[in-house]
């Protein structure tokens, strides 16, 4: 099925970027949120992002107007049932996601695909809250969603081939790089990257190097654009701790977070968002 019309449910940081990405890919996009204020803020941030591209000469004004004109705020999903895809982007909470997907399932026509936006939740469990498990699929966009190419596309146990193919097609039209993964904790990105981050912390704790030297070694030695410690500061150390705890619960102690990470989170040193992580912010 070709996806031409989308509703994005949840207009926070990710939802607004995702709505912009679908509009840039040529879709008509409805946007909604439980908070009208978040819809206004989300629309303003899309407008600002596109206007900046125009002022930098990267986008023509007429193209900006076309993209922005494809995005329409609606009060609820009941006002957006003529879509092909319902893309949820609500907070990372299993109960909230199940409730939203059950509601979408109740009001949307049978052909509609329901995409879950998640960093780590089990897609098959969310699908169990609906009567259309074949139409439920996960999307792990990376932030900022309108910029980052990678989208992990997560197939639940019952996701159909047709659903996965349609999702891959629309993401490619939006100039994303969809990578299909199975419904396993951490998918590919967190499962592979998280232990690397934890090893960087342990290397720091043991005094093998400073934060600066560890980051510099990884950047120049492996051609990474950022070092692991500075990147974890951006992601948020609370989010890293949660991911490592979840992975170690599923795959064993090799994935466990070092005690230092727990202490930093307990002390409120969460990285850029609190002004202190492995570095102090703003950085000199
Ligand atoms: N922030 C990131 O860097 C990042 C990266 C990758 C994936 N994610 C995932 O994206 C999802 C969204 O994260 P975010 O950072 O945009 O969160 P956010 O808190 O910025 O936005 C969530 C939005 O959902 C709305 N909402 C809450 N309940 C709702 C409901 N019942 N119906 C409609 N809207 C509702 C909120 O009002 C809010 O505007 C999460 O699952 C998160 O794990 C986030």
PDB file of C-alpha atoms and ligand atoms in Angstrom:
ATOM      1  CA  UNK A   1       0.000   0.000   0.000  1.00  0.00           C
ATOM      2  CA  UNK A   2       1.297   3.461  -0.852  1.00  0.00           C
ATOM      3  CA  UNK A   3       1.248   5.827   2.118  1.00  0.00           C
ATOM      4  CA  UNK A   4       0.082   9.301   1.093  1.00  0.00           C
ATOM      5  CA  UNK A   5      -1.682  10.636   4.160  1.00  0.00           C
ATOM      6  CA  UNK A   6      -0.420  10.448   7.737  1.00  0.00           C
ATOM      7  CA  UNK A   7      -1.553  11.545  11.179  1.00  0.00           C
ATOM      8  CA  UNK A   8       1.170  12.203  13.763  1.00  0.00           C
ATOM      9  CA  UNK A   9      -0.068  11.766  17.338  1.00  0.00           C
ATOM     10  CA  UNK A  10       2.108  13.571  19.899  1.00  0.00           C
ATOM     11  CA  UNK A  11       3.798  16.828  18.842  1.00  0.00           C
ATOM     12  CA  UNK A  12       6.769  16.924  21.206  1.00  0.00           C
ATOM     13  CA  UNK A  13      10.411  16.910  20.186  1.00  0.00           C
ATOM     14  CA  UNK A  14      10.178  13.771  18.031  1.00  0.00           C
ATOM     15  CA  UNK A  15       6.615  14.194  16.722  1.00  0.00           C
ATOM     16  CA  UNK A  16       7.281  17.634  15.253  1.00  0.00           C
ATOM     17  CA  UNK A  17      10.470  16.433  13.516  1.00  0.00           C
ATOM     18  CA  UNK A  18       8.699  13.330  12.216  1.00  0.00           C
ATOM     19  CA  UNK A  19       5.713  15.364  10.919  1.00  0.00           C
ATOM     20  CA  UNK A  20       8.166  17.609   9.041  1.00  0.00           C
ATOM     21  CA  UNK A  21       9.973  14.575   7.600  1.00  0.00           C
ATOM     22  CA  UNK A  22       6.705  13.091   6.258  1.00  0.00           C
ATOM     23  CA  UNK A  23       5.662  16.473   4.798  1.00  0.00           C
ATOM     24  CA  UNK A  24       9.071  16.809   3.129  1.00  0.00           C
ATOM     25  CA  UNK A  25       8.511  13.335   1.684  1.00  0.00           C
ATOM     26  CA  UNK A  26       5.313  14.592   0.001  1.00  0.00           C
ATOM     27  CA  UNK A  27       2.679  13.297   2.448  1.00  0.00           C
ATOM     28  CA  UNK A  28      -0.356  15.226   3.629  1.00  0.00           C
ATOM     29  CA  UNK A  29       0.122  15.278   7.403  1.00  0.00           C
ATOM     30  CA  UNK A  30      -2.374  15.862  10.204  1.00  0.00           C
ATOM     31  CA  UNK A  31      -0.884  16.577  13.621  1.00  0.00           C
ATOM     32  CA  UNK A  32      -2.519  16.243  17.027  1.00  0.00           C
ATOM     33  CA  UNK A  33      -1.613  16.083  20.725  1.00  0.00           C
ATOM     34  CA  UNK A  34      -3.440  15.923  24.078  1.00  0.00           C
ATOM     35  CA  UNK A  35      -2.054  19.413  24.605  1.00  0.00           C
ATOM     36  CA  UNK A  36      -3.123  22.125  22.129  1.00  0.00           C
ATOM     37  CA  UNK A  37      -0.141  24.116  23.316  1.00  0.00           C
ATOM     38  CA  UNK A  38       2.237  21.337  22.158  1.00  0.00           C
ATOM     39  CA  UNK A  39       0.630  21.423  18.697  1.00  0.00           C
ATOM     40  CA  UNK A  40       1.253  25.172  18.528  1.00  0.00           C
ATOM     41  CA  UNK A  41       4.835  24.757  19.756  1.00  0.00           C
ATOM     42  CA  UNK A  42       5.463  21.883  17.336  1.00  0.00           C
ATOM     43  CA  UNK A  43       4.116  23.880  14.369  1.00  0.00           C
ATOM     44  CA  UNK A  44       6.256  26.871  15.420  1.00  0.00           C
ATOM     45  CA  UNK A  45       9.386  24.730  15.622  1.00  0.00           C
ATOM     46  CA  UNK A  46       8.761  23.272  12.127  1.00  0.00           C
ATOM     47  CA  UNK A  47       8.192  26.806  10.781  1.00  0.00           C
ATOM     48  CA  UNK A  48      11.420  27.995  12.429  1.00  0.00           C
ATOM     49  CA  UNK A  49      13.431  25.039  11.114  1.00  0.00           C
ATOM     50  CA  UNK A  50      12.214  25.522   7.532  1.00  0.00           C
ATOM     51  CA  UNK A  51      12.595  29.329   7.657  1.00  0.00           C
ATOM     52  CA  UNK A  52      16.200  28.893   8.777  1.00  0.00           C
ATOM     53  CA  UNK A  53      16.829  26.647   5.762  1.00  0.00           C
ATOM     54  CA  UNK A  54      15.342  29.376   3.519  1.00  0.00           C
ATOM     55  CA  UNK A  55      17.480  32.113   5.068  1.00  0.00           C
ATOM     56  CA  UNK A  56      20.579  29.963   4.583  1.00  0.00           C
ATOM     57  CA  UNK A  57      19.692  29.496   0.915  1.00  0.00           C
ATOM     58  CA  UNK A  58      19.181  25.738   1.317  1.00  0.00           C
ATOM     59  CA  UNK A  59      15.436  25.827   0.569  1.00  0.00           C
ATOM     60  CA  UNK A  60      13.309  28.024  -1.690  1.00  0.00           C
ATOM     61  CA  UNK A  61      10.545  30.027  -0.011  1.00  0.00           C
ATOM     62  CA  UNK A  62       7.909  28.449  -2.309  1.00  0.00           C
ATOM     63  CA  UNK A  63       9.114  24.951  -1.353  1.00  0.00           C
ATOM     64  CA  UNK A  64       8.982  25.876   2.322  1.00  0.00           C
ATOM     65  CA  UNK A  65       5.393  27.104   1.921  1.00  0.00           C
ATOM     66  CA  UNK A  66       4.500  23.882   0.103  1.00  0.00           C
ATOM     67  CA  UNK A  67       5.969  21.649   2.839  1.00  0.00           C
ATOM     68  CA  UNK A  68       4.498  23.689   5.716  1.00  0.00           C
ATOM     69  CA  UNK A  69       1.151  23.866   3.891  1.00  0.00           C
ATOM     70  CA  UNK A  70       0.941  20.060   3.885  1.00  0.00           C
ATOM     71  CA  UNK A  71       0.786  19.978   7.723  1.00  0.00           C
ATOM     72  CA  UNK A  72      -2.642  20.490   9.288  1.00  0.00           C
ATOM     73  CA  UNK A  73      -3.365  20.547  13.042  1.00  0.00           C
ATOM     74  CA  UNK A  74      -6.500  18.654  14.146  1.00  0.00           C
ATOM     75  CA  UNK A  75      -8.154  18.403  17.561  1.00  0.00           C
ATOM     76  CA  UNK A  76      -8.185  14.593  17.787  1.00  0.00           C
ATOM     77  CA  UNK A  77      -7.557  11.430  15.768  1.00  0.00           C
ATOM     78  CA  UNK A  78     -11.305  11.235  15.096  1.00  0.00           C
ATOM     79  CA  UNK A  79     -10.760  14.254  12.783  1.00  0.00           C
ATOM     80  CA  UNK A  80      -8.051  12.369  10.848  1.00  0.00           C
ATOM     81  CA  UNK A  81      -9.457   8.995   9.896  1.00  0.00           C
ATOM     82  CA  UNK A  82      -8.889   9.411   6.129  1.00  0.00           C
ATOM     83  CA  UNK A  83      -5.202   8.454   6.457  1.00  0.00           C
ATOM     84  CA  UNK A  84      -3.001   5.506   5.453  1.00  0.00           C
ATOM     85  CA  UNK A  85      -0.644   5.726   8.437  1.00  0.00           C
ATOM     86  CA  UNK A  86      -1.156   6.691  12.089  1.00  0.00           C
ATOM     87  CA  UNK A  87       2.290   7.579  13.451  1.00  0.00           C
ATOM     88  CA  UNK A  88       2.251   7.841  17.235  1.00  0.00           C
ATOM     89  CA  UNK A  89       5.020   9.893  18.939  1.00  0.00           C
ATOM     90  CA  UNK A  90       3.879   9.983  22.577  1.00  0.00           C
ATOM     91  CA  UNK A  91       6.134   9.554  25.656  1.00  0.00           C
ATOM     92  CA  UNK A  92       8.101   6.320  26.168  1.00  0.00           C
ATOM     93  CA  UNK A  93       5.541   4.654  28.447  1.00  0.00           C
ATOM     94  CA  UNK A  94       4.010   1.250  27.704  1.00  0.00           C
ATOM     95  CA  UNK A  95       0.571   2.077  29.189  1.00  0.00           C
ATOM     96  CA  UNK A  96       0.276   5.370  27.267  1.00  0.00           C
ATOM     97  CA  UNK A  97       1.347   3.728  23.982  1.00  0.00           C
ATOM     98  CA  UNK A  98      -1.070   0.803  24.457  1.00  0.00           C
ATOM     99  CA  UNK A  99      -3.946   3.162  25.228  1.00  0.00           C
ATOM    100  CA  UNK A 100      -3.223   5.342  22.153  1.00  0.00           C
ATOM    101  CA  UNK A 101      -2.867   2.356  19.799  1.00  0.00           C
ATOM    102  CA  UNK A 102      -6.072   0.770  21.130  1.00  0.00           C
ATOM    103  CA  UNK A 103      -7.840   4.084  20.450  1.00  0.00           C
ATOM    104  CA  UNK A 104      -6.392   4.356  16.925  1.00  0.00           C
ATOM    105  CA  UNK A 105      -7.462   0.747  16.282  1.00  0.00           C
ATOM    106  CA  UNK A 106     -10.998   1.552  17.418  1.00  0.00           C
ATOM    107  CA  UNK A 107     -11.525   4.583  15.156  1.00  0.00           C
ATOM    108  CA  UNK A 108      -9.382   4.028  12.052  1.00  0.00           C
ATOM    109  CA  UNK A 109     -10.402   2.042   8.941  1.00  0.00           C
ATOM    110  CA  UNK A 110      -8.919  -1.459   8.654  1.00  0.00           C
ATOM    111  CA  UNK A 111      -6.229  -0.617   6.083  1.00  0.00           C
ATOM    112  CA  UNK A 112      -4.496   1.963   8.319  1.00  0.00           C
ATOM    113  CA  UNK A 113      -0.955   1.102   9.482  1.00  0.00           C
ATOM    114  CA  UNK A 114      -0.127   2.034  13.066  1.00  0.00           C
ATOM    115  CA  UNK A 115       3.502   3.036  13.684  1.00  0.00           C
ATOM    116  CA  UNK A 116       4.856   3.131  17.228  1.00  0.00           C
ATOM    117  CA  UNK A 117       7.632   5.666  17.883  1.00  0.00           C
ATOM    118  CA  UNK A 118       9.958   4.138  20.444  1.00  0.00           C
ATOM    119  CA  UNK A 119      13.549   3.893  21.621  1.00  0.00           C
ATOM    120  CA  UNK A 120      13.139   0.514  23.299  1.00  0.00           C
ATOM    121  CA  UNK A 121       9.576  -0.693  23.896  1.00  0.00           C
ATOM    122  CA  UNK A 122       8.313  -4.127  22.796  1.00  0.00           C
ATOM    123  CA  UNK A 123       6.244  -3.677  19.618  1.00  0.00           C
ATOM    124  CA  UNK A 124       4.541  -7.074  19.947  1.00  0.00           C
ATOM    125  CA  UNK A 125       3.207  -6.083  23.388  1.00  0.00           C
ATOM    126  CA  UNK A 126       1.754  -2.817  22.029  1.00  0.00           C
ATOM    127  CA  UNK A 127       0.237  -4.761  19.124  1.00  0.00           C
ATOM    128  CA  UNK A 128      -1.547  -6.998  21.648  1.00  0.00           C
ATOM    129  CA  UNK A 129      -3.661  -3.968  22.652  1.00  0.00           C
ATOM    130  CA  UNK A 130      -5.153  -3.878  19.118  1.00  0.00           C
ATOM    131  CA  UNK A 131      -7.133  -6.149  16.821  1.00  0.00           C
ATOM    132  CA  UNK A 132      -4.733  -5.525  13.912  1.00  0.00           C
ATOM    133  CA  UNK A 133      -1.304  -6.864  14.999  1.00  0.00           C
ATOM    134  CA  UNK A 134      -0.307  -7.308  11.343  1.00  0.00           C
ATOM    135  CA  UNK A 135      -0.602  -3.536  10.863  1.00  0.00           C
ATOM    136  CA  UNK A 136       1.510  -2.545  13.886  1.00  0.00           C
ATOM    137  CA  UNK A 137       5.148  -1.640  13.317  1.00  0.00           C
ATOM    138  CA  UNK A 138       7.868   0.125  15.307  1.00  0.00           C
ATOM    139  CA  UNK A 139       9.892   3.140  14.180  1.00  0.00           C
ATOM    140  CA  UNK A 140      13.029   4.178  16.048  1.00  0.00           C
ATOM    141  CA  UNK A 141      13.753   7.624  14.623  1.00  0.00           C
ATOM    142  CA  UNK A 142      16.908   9.315  15.828  1.00  0.00           C
ATOM    143  CA  UNK A 143      16.941  12.893  17.043  1.00  0.00           C
ATOM    144  CA  UNK A 144      16.624  15.408  15.387  1.00  0.00           C
ATOM    145  CA  UNK A 145      14.139  13.344  13.388  1.00  0.00           C
ATOM    146  CA  UNK A 146      13.917  15.784  10.450  1.00  0.00           C
ATOM    147  CA  UNK A 147      17.710  15.536  10.007  1.00  0.00           C
ATOM    148  CA  UNK A 148      18.930  12.080  11.025  1.00  0.00           C
ATOM    149  CA  UNK A 149      18.755   9.489   8.255  1.00  0.00           C
ATOM    150  CA  UNK A 150      18.497   6.256  10.234  1.00  0.00           C
ATOM    151  CA  UNK A 151      15.128   4.819  11.203  1.00  0.00           C
ATOM    152  CA  UNK A 152      15.130   1.358  12.744  1.00  0.00           C
ATOM    153  CA  UNK A 153      11.913  -0.284  11.534  1.00  0.00           C
ATOM    154  CA  UNK A 154      10.871  -2.859  14.101  1.00  0.00           C
ATOM    155  CA  UNK A 155       8.827  -5.864  13.044  1.00  0.00           C
ATOM    156  CA  UNK A 156       6.680  -7.250  15.843  1.00  0.00           C
ATOM    157  CA  UNK A 157       6.034 -10.995  15.909  1.00  0.00           C
ATOM    158  CA  UNK A 158       2.873 -10.502  13.840  1.00  0.00           C
ATOM    159  CA  UNK A 159       3.789  -7.520  11.638  1.00  0.00           C
ATOM    160  CA  UNK A 160       2.881  -8.408   8.035  1.00  0.00           C
ATOM    161  CA  UNK A 161       5.286  -8.224   5.083  1.00  0.00           C
ATOM    162  CA  UNK A 162       2.965  -5.709   3.418  1.00  0.00           C
ATOM    163  CA  UNK A 163       3.096  -3.395   6.446  1.00  0.00           C
ATOM    164  CA  UNK A 164       6.907  -3.589   6.604  1.00  0.00           C
ATOM    165  CA  UNK A 165       7.232  -2.950   2.844  1.00  0.00           C
ATOM    166  CA  UNK A 166       4.881   0.072   2.950  1.00  0.00           C
ATOM    167  CA  UNK A 167       6.775   1.539   5.885  1.00  0.00           C
ATOM    168  CA  UNK A 168      10.141   1.075   4.190  1.00  0.00           C
ATOM    169  CA  UNK A 169       8.803   2.692   0.997  1.00  0.00           C
ATOM    170  CA  UNK A 170       7.471   5.814   2.689  1.00  0.00           C
ATOM    171  CA  UNK A 171      10.628   6.268   4.776  1.00  0.00           C
ATOM    172  CA  UNK A 172      12.761   6.036   1.636  1.00  0.00           C
ATOM    173  CA  UNK A 173      10.551   8.702  -0.004  1.00  0.00           C
ATOM    174  CA  UNK A 174      11.294  10.871   3.049  1.00  0.00           C
ATOM    175  CA  UNK A 175      15.001  10.312   2.300  1.00  0.00           C
ATOM    176  CA  UNK A 176      15.499   8.191   5.404  1.00  0.00           C
ATOM    177  CA  UNK A 177      17.544   5.036   5.701  1.00  0.00           C
ATOM    178  CA  UNK A 178      15.109   2.409   7.048  1.00  0.00           C
ATOM    179  CA  UNK A 179      16.790  -0.620   8.573  1.00  0.00           C
ATOM    180  CA  UNK A 180      14.432  -3.460   9.442  1.00  0.00           C
ATOM    181  CA  UNK A 181      15.105  -5.147  12.785  1.00  0.00           C
ATOM    182  CA  UNK A 182      13.340  -7.762  14.864  1.00  0.00           C
ATOM    183  CA  UNK A 183      11.534  -6.994  18.100  1.00  0.00           C
ATOM    184  CA  UNK A 184      14.464  -7.508  20.463  1.00  0.00           C
ATOM    185  CA  UNK A 185      15.575  -5.316  23.416  1.00  0.00           C
ATOM    186  CA  UNK A 186      17.747  -2.389  22.275  1.00  0.00           C
ATOM    187  CA  UNK A 187      17.140  -3.265  18.593  1.00  0.00           C
ATOM    188  CA  UNK A 188      20.503  -2.831  16.777  1.00  0.00           C
ATOM    189  CA  UNK A 189      21.635   0.648  17.798  1.00  0.00           C
ATOM    190  CA  UNK A 190      21.259   0.540  21.599  1.00  0.00           C
ATOM    191  CA  UNK A 191      22.375  -3.086  21.839  1.00  0.00           C
ATOM    192  CA  UNK A 192      25.625  -2.435  20.003  1.00  0.00           C
ATOM    193  CA  UNK A 193      26.366   1.118  21.127  1.00  0.00           C
ATOM    194  CA  UNK A 194      25.404   0.993  24.820  1.00  0.00           C
ATOM    195  CA  UNK A 195      28.172  -1.458  25.928  1.00  0.00           C
ATOM    196  CA  UNK A 196      30.667   0.732  24.029  1.00  0.00           C
ATOM    197  CA  UNK A 197      29.534   3.757  26.051  1.00  0.00           C
ATOM    198  CA  UNK A 198      29.715   1.772  29.300  1.00  0.00           C
ATOM    199  CA  UNK A 199      33.291   0.695  28.450  1.00  0.00           C
ATOM    200  CA  UNK A 200      34.224   4.352  27.892  1.00  0.00           C
ATOM    201  CA  UNK A 201      32.903   5.211  31.382  1.00  0.00           C
ATOM    202  CA  UNK A 202      34.818   2.326  33.000  1.00  0.00           C
ATOM    203  CA  UNK A 203      37.998   3.387  31.166  1.00  0.00           C
ATOM    204  CA  UNK A 204      37.555   6.882  32.613  1.00  0.00           C
ATOM    205  CA  UNK A 205      36.874   5.548  36.135  1.00  0.00           C
ATOM    206  CA  UNK A 206      40.043   3.419  36.051  1.00  0.00           C
ATOM    207  CA  UNK A 207      42.094   6.495  35.101  1.00  0.00           C
ATOM    208  CA  UNK A 208      43.311   5.069  31.801  1.00  0.00           C
ATOM    209  CA  UNK A 209      42.582   8.458  30.250  1.00  0.00           C
ATOM    210  CA  UNK A 210      40.704  11.728  30.817  1.00  0.00           C
ATOM    211  CA  UNK A 211      37.265  12.401  29.262  1.00  0.00           C
ATOM    212  CA  UNK A 212      39.004  14.568  26.659  1.00  0.00           C
ATOM    213  CA  UNK A 213      41.640  11.957  25.772  1.00  0.00           C
ATOM    214  CA  UNK A 214      39.147   9.067  25.589  1.00  0.00           C
ATOM    215  CA  UNK A 215      36.864  11.055  23.264  1.00  0.00           C
ATOM    216  CA  UNK A 216      39.795  12.278  21.161  1.00  0.00           C
ATOM    217  CA  UNK A 217      41.206   8.734  20.823  1.00  0.00           C
ATOM    218  CA  UNK A 218      37.890   7.298  19.624  1.00  0.00           C
ATOM    219  CA  UNK A 219      37.168  10.210  17.267  1.00  0.00           C
ATOM    220  CA  UNK A 220      40.507  10.158  15.530  1.00  0.00           C
ATOM    221  CA  UNK A 221      41.199   6.427  15.837  1.00  0.00           C
ATOM    222  CA  UNK A 222      37.872   5.255  14.435  1.00  0.00           C
ATOM    223  CA  UNK A 223      36.709   8.277  12.457  1.00  0.00           C
ATOM    224  CA  UNK A 224      33.702   8.876  14.764  1.00  0.00           C
ATOM    225  CA  UNK A 225      32.274  12.415  14.559  1.00  0.00           C
ATOM    226  CA  UNK A 226      31.859  12.514  18.351  1.00  0.00           C
ATOM    227  CA  UNK A 227      33.466  10.773  21.299  1.00  0.00           C
ATOM    228  CA  UNK A 228      31.347   8.390  23.415  1.00  0.00           C
ATOM    229  CA  UNK A 229      31.442  10.506  26.578  1.00  0.00           C
ATOM    230  CA  UNK A 230      30.379  13.746  24.881  1.00  0.00           C
ATOM    231  CA  UNK A 231      27.665  11.896  22.981  1.00  0.00           C
ATOM    232  CA  UNK A 232      26.275  10.284  26.167  1.00  0.00           C
ATOM    233  CA  UNK A 233      26.176  13.777  27.737  1.00  0.00           C
ATOM    234  CA  UNK A 234      23.946  14.869  24.837  1.00  0.00           C
ATOM    235  CA  UNK A 235      21.697  11.791  24.951  1.00  0.00           C
ATOM    236  CA  UNK A 236      21.280  12.148  28.745  1.00  0.00           C
ATOM    237  CA  UNK A 237      22.953   9.952  31.350  1.00  0.00           C
ATOM    238  CA  UNK A 238      19.567   8.971  32.823  1.00  0.00           C
ATOM    239  CA  UNK A 239      18.533   7.611  29.422  1.00  0.00           C
ATOM    240  CA  UNK A 240      21.856   5.752  29.069  1.00  0.00           C
ATOM    241  CA  UNK A 241      21.450   4.241  32.556  1.00  0.00           C
ATOM    242  CA  UNK A 242      17.928   3.102  31.773  1.00  0.00           C
ATOM    243  CA  UNK A 243      19.059   1.533  28.487  1.00  0.00           C
ATOM    244  CA  UNK A 244      22.010  -0.284  30.114  1.00  0.00           C
ATOM    245  CA  UNK A 245      19.821  -1.615  32.945  1.00  0.00           C
ATOM    246  CA  UNK A 246      17.251  -2.858  30.460  1.00  0.00           C
ATOM    247  CA  UNK A 247      19.910  -4.566  28.291  1.00  0.00           C
ATOM    248  CA  UNK A 248      21.625  -6.203  31.289  1.00  0.00           C
ATOM    249  CA  UNK A 249      18.268  -7.528  32.506  1.00  0.00           C
ATOM    250  CA  UNK A 250      17.784  -9.185  29.111  1.00  0.00           C
ATOM    251  CA  UNK A 251      21.318 -10.160  28.081  1.00  0.00           C
ATOM    252  CA  UNK A 252      23.334 -10.453  31.298  1.00  0.00           C
ATOM    253  CA  UNK A 253      26.020  -8.644  33.301  1.00  0.00           C
ATOM    254  CA  UNK A 254      28.241  -7.810  30.296  1.00  0.00           C
ATOM    255  CA  UNK A 255      25.700  -5.054  29.524  1.00  0.00           C
ATOM    256  CA  UNK A 256      25.487  -3.692  33.096  1.00  0.00           C
ATOM    257  CA  UNK A 257      26.103   0.021  33.811  1.00  0.00           C
ATOM    258  CA  UNK A 258      29.236   0.872  35.852  1.00  0.00           C
ATOM    259  CA  UNK A 259      28.475   2.098  39.430  1.00  0.00           C
ATOM    260  CA  UNK A 260      29.841   5.562  38.462  1.00  0.00           C
ATOM    261  CA  UNK A 261      26.986   6.066  35.994  1.00  0.00           C
ATOM    262  CA  UNK A 262      24.415   5.276  38.705  1.00  0.00           C
ATOM    263  CA  UNK A 263      26.117   7.726  41.107  1.00  0.00           C
ATOM    264  CA  UNK A 264      26.176  10.519  38.517  1.00  0.00           C
ATOM    265  CA  UNK A 265      22.480  10.036  37.743  1.00  0.00           C
ATOM    266  CA  UNK A 266      21.620   9.942  41.475  1.00  0.00           C
ATOM    267  CA  UNK A 267      23.528  13.220  41.887  1.00  0.00           C
ATOM    268  CA  UNK A 268      21.529  14.837  39.061  1.00  0.00           C
ATOM    269  CA  UNK A 269      24.519  14.983  36.722  1.00  0.00           C
ATOM    270  CA  UNK A 270      22.607  14.031  33.589  1.00  0.00           C
ATOM    271  CA  UNK A 271      24.780  15.716  30.956  1.00  0.00           C
ATOM    272  CA  UNK A 272      24.019  18.774  28.804  1.00  0.00           C
ATOM    273  CA  UNK A 273      20.444  19.148  30.102  1.00  0.00           C
ATOM    274  CA  UNK A 274      21.613  19.727  33.717  1.00  0.00           C
ATOM    275  CA  UNK A 275      24.848  21.528  32.862  1.00  0.00           C
ATOM    276  CA  UNK A 276      27.095  18.734  34.174  1.00  0.00           C
ATOM    277  CA  UNK A 277      27.944  15.265  32.949  1.00  0.00           C
ATOM    278  CA  UNK A 278      31.354  14.014  31.874  1.00  0.00           C
ATOM    279  CA  UNK A 279      31.913  17.663  30.926  1.00  0.00           C
ATOM    280  CA  UNK A 280      30.655  20.962  32.380  1.00  0.00           C
ATOM    281  CA  UNK A 281      28.276  23.012  30.136  1.00  0.00           C
ATOM    282  CA  UNK A 282      28.502  25.317  28.357  1.00  0.00           C
ATOM    283  CA  UNK A 283      31.761  23.761  27.266  1.00  0.00           C
ATOM    284  CA  UNK A 284      34.788  26.006  26.832  1.00  0.00           C
TER     285      UNK A 284
HETATM  286  N1  LIG B   1      13.924  12.604  22.551  1.00  0.00           N
HETATM  287  C1  LIG B   1      14.765  11.817  21.866  1.00  0.00           C
HETATM  288  O1  LIG B   1      15.958  12.124  21.661  1.00  0.00           O
HETATM  289  C2  LIG B   1      14.250  10.512  21.280  1.00  0.00           C
HETATM  290  C3  LIG B   1      15.054   9.812  20.365  1.00  0.00           C
HETATM  291  C4  LIG B   1      14.555   8.640  19.794  1.00  0.00           C
HETATM  292  C5  LIG B   1      13.282   8.195  20.134  1.00  0.00           C
HETATM  293  N2  LIG B   1      12.531   8.883  21.053  1.00  0.00           N
HETATM  294  C6  LIG B   1      11.191   8.359  21.387  1.00  0.00           C
HETATM  295  O2  LIG B   1      10.207   9.203  20.794  1.00  0.00           O
HETATM  296  C7  LIG B   1       9.015   9.191  21.593  1.00  0.00           C
HETATM  297  C8  LIG B   1       8.600  10.623  21.886  1.00  0.00           C
HETATM  298  O3  LIG B   1       9.646  11.249  22.595  1.00  0.00           O
HETATM  299  P1  LIG B   1       9.764  12.843  22.695  1.00  0.00           P
HETATM  300  O4  LIG B   1      11.140  13.121  23.163  1.00  0.00           O
HETATM  301  O5  LIG B   1       9.247  13.497  21.465  1.00  0.00           O
HETATM  302  O6  LIG B   1       8.731  13.146  23.888  1.00  0.00           O
HETATM  303  P2  LIG B   1       8.032  14.528  24.249  1.00  0.00           P
HETATM  304  O7  LIG B   1       7.708  14.438  25.694  1.00  0.00           O
HETATM  305  O8  LIG B   1       8.844  15.677  23.743  1.00  0.00           O
HETATM  306  O9  LIG B   1       6.665  14.492  23.396  1.00  0.00           O
HETATM  307  C9  LIG B   1       5.604  13.638  23.655  1.00  0.00           C
HETATM  308  C10 LIG B   1       4.313  14.337  23.269  1.00  0.00           C
HETATM  309  O10 LIG B   1       3.236  13.414  23.382  1.00  0.00           O
HETATM  310  C11 LIG B   1       2.105  14.111  23.896  1.00  0.00           C
HETATM  311  N3  LIG B   1       1.183  13.140  24.472  1.00  0.00           N
HETATM  312  C12 LIG B   1       1.222  12.527  25.679  1.00  0.00           C
HETATM  313  N4  LIG B   1       0.174  11.689  25.810  1.00  0.00           N
HETATM  314  C13 LIG B   1      -0.541  11.779  24.657  1.00  0.00           C
HETATM  315  C14 LIG B   1      -1.757  11.186  24.204  1.00  0.00           C
HETATM  316  N5  LIG B   1      -2.426  10.312  24.952  1.00  0.00           N
HETATM  317  N6  LIG B   1      -2.215  11.519  22.976  1.00  0.00           N
HETATM  318  C15 LIG B   1      -1.533  12.412  22.209  1.00  0.00           C
HETATM  319  N7  LIG B   1      -0.393  13.017  22.596  1.00  0.00           N
HETATM  320  C16 LIG B   1       0.102  12.699  23.802  1.00  0.00           C
HETATM  321  C17 LIG B   1       2.698  15.095  24.886  1.00  0.00           C
HETATM  322  O11 LIG B   1       1.794  16.160  25.163  1.00  0.00           O
HETATM  323  C18 LIG B   1       3.970  15.534  24.170  1.00  0.00           C
HETATM  324  O12 LIG B   1       3.732  16.662  23.362  1.00  0.00           O
HETATM  325  C19 LIG B   1       9.356   8.360  22.839  1.00  0.00           C
HETATM  326  O13 LIG B   1       8.874   7.065  22.672  1.00  0.00           O
HETATM  327  C20 LIG B   1      10.872   8.389  22.879  1.00  0.00           C
HETATM  328  O14 LIG B   1      11.438   7.261  23.528  1.00  0.00           O
HETATM  329  C21 LIG B   1      12.978  10.038  21.620  1.00  0.00           C
END
